[in-house]
Amino acid sequence: MRVYIIDEVHMLSLSAFNALLKIIEEPPEHLLFILATTELHKVPATILSRCQRFSFRRISQEDIAARLQYVAYQENIDLDDSAARVLARLADGGMRDGLSLLDQCASATVGELTAERVYACLGIAGERRCGEMMGYIADHDTASALTLFGNLYAEGKDLGALLDELACLVRDLLVIKTAPGAGISMLSGVAEDQEVQALSKRLGSGELVRMMNLLQNTMAGFTRSDSRRMDAELCIVEMCRPELSLDEKSLNARLTRLEEMIRTGAIPARPLPGKERGEEAAPPAPEEEPPVEEEAPPPGNDVPPGFWTELAAAARRELKPPASGFFAASPNSPLQGVLVGDRLELRCSNAFTAQTIDKPEILEVVSWKAGAQLGRPIRAVVVDLTAKPRSNPRMEQLLAFGREHSDVVKIKNY
């Protein structure tokens, strides 16, 4: 009997499948075909209906690591335990892939094959770097995250592999948050278990879901992108700064983060008067004098340099024409922003600009962008500099004088 093994049968062309079907329909007694594939859905139904199907499960990481250690011993390869675990994780349940990775790394390494050398051979960031990057993202430290990304890029790390590692780590964090007990056995191993548990306490579920969607969309766009580095940097910036986006996932991430901080005590609740030392709060005393309204702070207080320039650029990217065209930082622009306390006055030099900008959806975007830059709530209002005042105080004073002295001044109504 002759046995023919066709590996990766899903890669055959349509004409090859048709030729194979003719033999499988009436196979000779002395022939046995074994078809192997990892993508069963690509095999035509006409082939599947004439085959006996055997489904094999993925091999566990522990079994793959043990087998790699055995093969390394037989081939005189000095394989470290940590390197074996990394190769087993990258094999993703396939023994053949694990052996191929072992052969690739062993041929490019002299001496002991450690986890760091596996990372260097395969162009991936590794457990320590990936956890460090996620720590910067959790702290919203954009500068440190971009610096680490630049170092990894200079070392020749693959950008797709780096984002894939971050996605695996985000998945592990979601598993830990949703299943704290049983989730330990489900981790992918892209970072140490203790580090995953520590990071899960610093990130909310809404933030993790937003990061996963952002990473998946960025990796999906790599195939048609001309600047993968720019796309990856923008992805990291948006992961560090959720306030840069106003979509529902970003707002939900920020809200869930606040809820987590309040629940864990990171943001302490303000105690009631008289409860600071445990005594009961005394009833509030009746107000004898009306509260005095505080004067608004002078315009431009604690405004960072380049505030309006950055705000105009951010609003121009978020808004649509024709409103976006008025947000320019040039001094001749018909729209200028002036900060007065917690109120941002959008001063328009003509009525057309004021009518175009004075819309709730536009003012909401500008208010959000200004608040994100300054770190406090800001309310944007439109001021039309060409609008005539409703009343003239001097004219009112003159008319009052005329009414009091009618013998001197005569007032005529037209």
Coordinates of C-alpha atoms in Angstrom, one line a residue:
M1 CA 0.0 0.0 0.0
R2 CA 1.2 3.5 -0.8
V3 CA 0.5 6.4 1.5
Y4 CA 0.4 9.9 0.1
I5 CA 0.4 12.8 2.6
I6 CA -0.7 16.2 1.3
D7 CA 0.2 18.9 3.8
E8 CA -1.6 22.3 3.8
V9 CA -4.1 21.0 1.4
H10 CA -6.1 24.2 1.6
M11 CA -3.4 25.9 -0.5
L12 CA -4.2 23.8 -3.6
S13 CA -5.6 25.6 -6.6
L14 CA -9.1 24.9 -7.9
S15 CA -7.8 22.8 -10.8
A16 CA -5.7 20.7 -8.4
F17 CA -8.7 20.1 -6.2
N18 CA -10.7 18.9 -9.2
A19 CA -8.0 16.5 -10.2
L20 CA -7.7 15.2 -6.6
L21 CA -11.5 14.8 -6.4
K22 CA -11.4 12.3 -9.4
I23 CA -9.0 10.1 -7.6
I24 CA -10.8 10.3 -4.2
E25 CA -14.1 9.5 -5.7
E26 CA -12.9 6.0 -6.8
P27 CA -9.6 5.4 -5.0
P28 CA -7.5 2.3 -5.8
E29 CA -7.2 -0.3 -3.0
H30 CA -3.5 0.2 -2.8
L31 CA -3.6 4.0 -2.3
L32 CA -4.2 5.9 0.9
F33 CA -4.4 9.7 1.0
I34 CA -3.8 11.7 4.2
L35 CA -4.8 15.4 3.8
A36 CA -3.6 17.8 6.5
T37 CA -4.7 21.4 6.9
T38 CA -4.8 24.1 9.6
E39 CA -7.6 26.0 7.7
L40 CA -10.4 23.5 7.2
H41 CA -12.9 26.1 6.0
K42 CA -10.8 26.6 2.8
V43 CA -11.1 22.9 1.7
P44 CA -14.1 22.4 -0.7
A45 CA -17.1 20.6 0.6
T46 CA -16.8 18.0 -2.2
I47 CA -13.4 16.9 -0.8
L48 CA -14.6 17.0 2.8
S49 CA -17.6 14.8 2.2
R50 CA -15.4 12.0 0.8
C51 CA -12.9 12.0 3.7
Q52 CA -12.8 10.7 7.2
R53 CA -12.1 13.6 9.5
F54 CA -9.8 13.7 12.5
S55 CA -9.6 16.9 14.5
F56 CA -6.4 17.3 16.6
R57 CA -6.3 19.7 19.6
R58 CA -3.5 22.2 20.2
I59 CA -0.6 21.0 22.3
S60 CA -0.2 22.7 25.7
Q61 CA 2.7 25.0 26.2
E62 CA 4.1 22.7 28.9
D63 CA 4.2 19.7 26.6
I64 CA 5.8 21.7 23.8
A65 CA 8.5 23.1 26.1
A66 CA 9.3 19.6 27.4
R67 CA 9.6 18.3 23.9
L68 CA 11.8 21.2 22.8
Q69 CA 14.1 20.5 25.8
Y70 CA 14.3 16.8 24.7
V71 CA 15.1 17.7 21.1
A72 CA 17.7 20.3 22.3
Y73 CA 19.4 17.7 24.4
Q74 CA 19.6 15.2 21.5
E75 CA 21.0 17.9 19.2
N76 CA 23.5 19.3 21.8
I77 CA 21.7 22.6 22.0
D78 CA 22.1 24.5 25.3
L79 CA 18.4 25.6 25.7
D80 CA 17.4 27.6 28.8
D81 CA 14.1 26.9 30.5
S82 CA 12.9 30.5 29.9
A83 CA 13.8 30.3 26.2
A84 CA 11.9 27.0 25.9
R85 CA 8.8 28.6 27.5
V86 CA 9.0 31.5 25.0
L87 CA 9.3 29.2 22.0
A88 CA 6.4 27.2 23.3
R89 CA 4.2 30.3 23.6
L90 CA 5.2 31.5 20.1
A91 CA 4.4 28.0 18.7
D92 CA 0.7 28.6 19.6
G93 CA -0.1 24.9 20.1
G94 CA 1.9 23.6 17.1
M95 CA 4.8 21.3 17.7
R96 CA 6.1 21.7 14.2
D97 CA 6.2 25.5 14.5
G98 CA 8.0 25.2 17.9
L99 CA 10.7 23.0 16.3
S100 CA 11.1 25.4 13.4
L101 CA 11.6 28.3 15.8
L102 CA 14.1 26.3 17.8
D103 CA 16.1 25.5 14.7
Q104 CA 16.0 29.1 13.5
C105 CA 17.2 30.5 16.9
A106 CA 19.8 27.8 17.5
S107 CA 21.4 28.3 14.0
A108 CA 21.8 32.1 14.7
T109 CA 23.1 31.7 18.3
V110 CA 26.5 30.7 19.7
G111 CA 26.4 29.3 23.3
E112 CA 23.4 29.1 25.6
L113 CA 20.1 29.9 24.0
T114 CA 18.3 32.3 26.4
A115 CA 15.0 34.1 26.3
E116 CA 16.7 37.4 25.4
R117 CA 18.5 35.7 22.5
V118 CA 15.2 34.3 21.3
Y119 CA 13.7 37.8 21.4
A120 CA 16.7 39.2 19.4
C121 CA 16.6 36.4 16.8
L122 CA 12.9 36.7 16.2
G123 CA 12.7 40.5 16.4
I124 CA 10.2 40.7 19.2
A125 CA 10.2 43.0 22.3
G126 CA 10.0 40.3 25.0
E127 CA 8.4 40.1 28.4
R128 CA 10.3 42.9 30.2
R129 CA 10.0 45.5 27.4
C130 CA 6.3 44.7 26.7
G131 CA 5.4 45.0 30.4
E132 CA 7.4 48.2 30.6
M133 CA 5.6 49.7 27.6
M134 CA 2.2 48.8 29.1
G135 CA 3.3 50.4 32.4
Y136 CA 4.0 53.7 30.6
I137 CA 0.6 53.5 28.9
A138 CA -1.1 52.9 32.3
D139 CA 0.6 56.0 33.7
H140 CA -0.3 58.0 30.5
D141 CA 3.4 58.8 30.1
T142 CA 3.5 59.4 26.4
A143 CA 7.1 60.6 26.3
S144 CA 8.5 57.5 28.0
A145 CA 6.4 55.2 25.8
L146 CA 7.5 56.8 22.6
T147 CA 11.2 56.8 23.8
L148 CA 10.9 53.0 24.5
F149 CA 9.2 52.5 21.1
G150 CA 12.0 54.4 19.4
N151 CA 14.7 52.2 21.1
L152 CA 12.9 49.0 20.0
Y153 CA 12.5 50.3 16.5
A154 CA 16.2 51.1 16.4
E155 CA 17.1 47.6 17.6
G156 CA 15.2 46.2 14.6
K157 CA 12.1 44.9 16.4
D158 CA 9.2 44.0 14.1
L159 CA 6.4 46.6 14.5
G160 CA 3.7 44.0 13.8
A161 CA 5.1 41.6 16.4
L162 CA 5.4 44.5 18.9
L163 CA 1.7 45.4 18.6
D164 CA 0.7 41.8 18.6
E165 CA 2.6 41.3 21.9
L166 CA 0.8 44.4 23.3
A167 CA -2.5 43.0 22.1
C168 CA -1.8 39.6 23.9
L169 CA -0.9 41.5 27.1
V170 CA -4.1 43.5 26.9
R171 CA -6.0 40.2 26.4
D172 CA -4.3 38.8 29.5
L173 CA -5.3 41.9 31.5
L174 CA -8.9 41.5 30.4
V175 CA -8.9 37.9 31.4
I176 CA -7.4 38.7 34.9
K177 CA -10.0 41.4 35.5
T178 CA -13.0 39.3 34.4
A179 CA -11.8 36.0 35.9
P180 CA -9.3 36.8 38.7
G181 CA -9.0 33.2 40.0
A182 CA -9.2 30.9 37.0
G183 CA -7.6 33.5 34.7
I184 CA -4.1 32.7 35.8
S185 CA -4.1 29.4 33.9
M186 CA -5.4 31.2 30.7
L187 CA -2.5 33.7 30.4
S188 CA -0.5 33.7 27.2
G189 CA 2.8 34.2 28.9
V190 CA 3.7 37.4 27.1
A191 CA 4.5 38.9 30.5
E192 CA 5.1 37.5 34.0
D193 CA 2.0 36.6 36.0
Q194 CA 2.9 39.0 38.9
E195 CA 3.4 41.9 36.4
V196 CA 0.0 41.1 34.7
Q197 CA -1.8 41.2 38.1
A198 CA -0.1 44.5 39.0
L199 CA -1.0 46.1 35.7
S200 CA -4.6 44.9 35.9
K201 CA -5.2 47.0 39.0
R202 CA -4.0 50.1 37.1
L203 CA -6.2 49.9 34.1
G204 CA -10.0 49.7 33.8
S205 CA -12.0 47.3 31.6
G206 CA -13.2 50.1 29.3
E207 CA -9.6 51.2 28.7
L208 CA -8.5 47.7 27.9
V209 CA -11.4 47.2 25.4
R210 CA -10.5 50.5 23.7
M211 CA -6.8 49.5 23.5
M212 CA -7.6 46.1 22.0
N213 CA -9.8 47.7 19.3
L214 CA -7.1 50.3 18.6
L215 CA -4.3 47.7 18.3
Q216 CA -6.4 45.5 16.0
N217 CA -7.3 48.3 13.7
T218 CA -3.7 49.5 13.5
M219 CA -2.4 46.0 12.7
A220 CA -5.1 45.5 10.1
G221 CA -4.0 48.7 8.4
F222 CA -0.4 47.6 8.2
T223 CA -1.0 45.8 4.9
R224 CA -2.0 48.9 3.0
S225 CA 0.1 51.5 4.9
D226 CA 3.1 53.3 3.5
S227 CA 4.4 54.4 7.0
R228 CA 4.0 51.6 9.5
R229 CA 6.2 53.4 12.0
M230 CA 4.0 56.5 12.0
D231 CA 0.8 54.3 12.4
A232 CA 2.4 52.5 15.4
E233 CA 3.5 55.7 17.0
L234 CA 0.0 57.2 16.6
C235 CA -1.5 54.1 18.1
I236 CA 0.7 54.3 21.2
V237 CA -0.1 58.0 21.6
E238 CA -3.8 57.3 21.4
M239 CA -3.4 54.5 24.0
C240 CA -1.6 56.9 26.3
R241 CA -3.9 59.8 25.8
P242 CA -7.6 58.7 25.5
E243 CA -8.7 62.4 25.8
L244 CA -7.4 63.0 22.3
S245 CA -10.5 61.1 20.9
L246 CA -14.1 61.9 21.6
D247 CA -15.6 58.6 20.4
E248 CA -17.8 56.6 22.7
K249 CA -15.1 54.0 23.5
S250 CA -12.7 56.7 24.6
L251 CA -15.3 58.4 26.8
N252 CA -16.3 55.0 28.3
A253 CA -12.6 54.3 29.0
R254 CA -12.2 57.5 30.9
L255 CA -15.4 57.0 32.9
T256 CA -14.5 53.4 33.8
R257 CA -11.1 54.5 34.9
L258 CA -12.6 57.1 37.3
E259 CA -15.0 54.5 38.6
E260 CA -12.2 52.1 39.3
M261 CA -10.1 54.8 41.1
I262 CA -13.1 55.8 43.3
R263 CA -13.9 52.2 44.1
T264 CA -10.3 51.3 45.0
G265 CA -9.8 54.5 47.0
A266 CA -7.3 56.1 44.7
I267 CA -9.6 59.2 44.6
P268 CA -10.7 59.6 48.2
A269 CA -14.3 60.9 48.8
R270 CA -14.4 64.3 50.4
P271 CA -15.7 63.9 54.0
L272 CA -18.7 65.9 55.3
P273 CA -18.0 68.8 57.6
G274 CA -17.5 67.6 61.1
K275 CA -16.8 64.0 60.1
E276 CA -13.1 64.3 59.8
R277 CA -12.4 63.1 63.3
G278 CA -15.4 60.8 63.7
E279 CA -17.8 63.3 65.4
E280 CA -21.3 63.9 64.1
A281 CA -21.8 66.7 61.7
A282 CA -23.4 69.8 63.2
P283 CA -26.4 71.3 61.4
P284 CA -25.5 74.1 59.1
A285 CA -25.9 77.6 60.5
P286 CA -28.4 79.9 58.8
E287 CA -26.9 82.2 56.3
E288 CA -27.0 85.8 57.6
E289 CA -25.4 87.4 54.6
P290 CA -25.8 86.6 51.0
P291 CA -22.8 85.0 49.4
V292 CA -20.5 87.4 47.6
E293 CA -19.8 86.5 44.0
E294 CA -16.2 86.0 43.3
E295 CA -14.7 88.0 40.5
A296 CA -13.6 86.2 37.5
P297 CA -9.8 85.8 37.1
P298 CA -8.1 88.1 34.6
P299 CA -7.9 86.8 31.0
G300 CA -5.0 84.6 30.1
N301 CA -4.1 83.4 33.6
D302 CA -2.1 80.2 33.8
V303 CA -2.5 79.7 30.1
P304 CA 0.3 77.5 28.8
P305 CA 2.4 78.8 25.8
G306 CA 0.9 78.0 22.5
F307 CA -2.5 77.1 24.0
W308 CA -4.6 78.6 21.2
T309 CA -2.2 77.3 18.5
E310 CA -2.5 73.7 19.7
L311 CA -6.3 74.0 20.4
A312 CA -6.9 75.4 16.9
A313 CA -5.0 72.6 15.3
A314 CA -6.8 69.9 17.4
A315 CA -10.3 71.5 16.6
R316 CA -9.4 71.7 12.9
R317 CA -8.7 68.0 12.8
E318 CA -11.9 67.1 14.7
L319 CA -14.4 69.4 13.0
K320 CA -15.7 69.4 9.4
P321 CA -15.8 72.2 6.8
P322 CA -16.7 75.0 6.8
A323 CA -16.3 75.4 10.6
S324 CA -12.8 73.8 10.6
G325 CA -11.5 76.5 8.3
F326 CA -12.0 79.3 10.8
F327 CA -9.7 77.6 13.4
A328 CA -6.3 79.0 12.5
A329 CA -3.5 80.4 14.7
S330 CA -2.7 83.3 12.4
P331 CA -3.2 86.8 13.8
N332 CA -5.4 87.7 10.7
S333 CA -7.8 84.9 11.4
P334 CA -11.4 86.0 11.8
L335 CA -11.6 83.8 14.9
Q336 CA -9.4 84.2 18.0
G337 CA -9.7 82.3 21.3
V338 CA -9.2 84.1 24.6
L339 CA -9.3 82.3 27.9
V340 CA -11.2 84.1 30.7
G341 CA -11.1 81.9 33.8
D342 CA -12.8 78.7 32.9
R343 CA -14.6 80.3 29.9
L344 CA -13.0 80.3 26.4
E345 CA -14.3 83.2 24.4
L346 CA -14.3 82.5 20.7
R347 CA -14.1 86.1 19.5
C348 CA -15.4 86.5 15.9
S349 CA -14.6 89.6 13.8
N350 CA -17.7 89.2 11.7
A351 CA -21.3 88.0 12.0
F352 CA -20.9 85.1 9.5
T353 CA -18.1 83.5 11.4
A354 CA -20.1 83.8 14.7
Q355 CA -23.1 82.2 13.1
T356 CA -21.0 79.4 11.7
I357 CA -19.2 78.6 14.9
D358 CA -22.1 79.1 17.3
K359 CA -23.5 75.6 17.2
P360 CA -23.8 73.2 20.2
E361 CA -21.8 70.3 18.5
I362 CA -18.9 72.7 17.6
L363 CA -18.8 74.3 21.0
E364 CA -18.8 70.9 22.7
V365 CA -15.8 69.7 20.7
V366 CA -13.9 72.9 21.4
S367 CA -14.7 72.7 25.1
W368 CA -13.5 69.1 25.3
K369 CA -10.3 69.8 23.5
A370 CA -9.6 72.9 25.7
G371 CA -10.4 71.0 28.9
A372 CA -8.1 68.1 27.8
Q373 CA -5.2 70.6 27.3
L374 CA -5.7 72.5 30.6
G375 CA -6.8 69.6 32.8
R376 CA -10.0 71.3 34.0
P377 CA -13.5 71.9 32.6
I378 CA -13.7 74.7 30.1
R379 CA -16.8 76.2 28.5
A380 CA -16.5 77.7 25.0
V381 CA -18.8 80.6 24.1
V382 CA -19.0 82.7 20.9
V383 CA -18.6 86.5 21.1
D384 CA -19.5 88.5 18.0
L385 CA -17.4 91.6 18.1
T386 CA -19.5 93.4 15.4
A387 CA -22.8 93.0 17.3
K388 CA -24.3 96.3 18.5
P389 CA -24.9 96.6 22.2
R390 CA -28.5 96.4 23.3
S391 CA -28.4 99.6 25.3
N392 CA -26.1 102.7 25.6
P393 CA -25.5 103.6 29.2
R394 CA -24.6 107.2 28.3
M395 CA -27.7 107.7 26.3
E396 CA -29.9 106.3 29.1
Q397 CA -28.2 108.7 31.5
L398 CA -28.8 111.6 29.1
L399 CA -32.5 110.7 28.7
A400 CA -33.0 110.4 32.5
F401 CA -31.5 113.9 32.8
G402 CA -33.9 115.2 30.2
R403 CA -36.9 113.8 32.0
E404 CA -35.9 115.4 35.2
H405 CA -35.3 118.8 33.6
S406 CA -38.1 119.0 31.0
D407 CA -38.0 122.8 31.1
V408 CA -34.4 122.8 29.7
V409 CA -34.4 119.6 27.5
K410 CA -37.2 118.6 25.2
I411 CA -37.3 114.9 24.2
K412 CA -39.0 114.0 20.9
N413 CA -39.9 110.4 19.9
Y414 CA -39.6 109.5 16.2

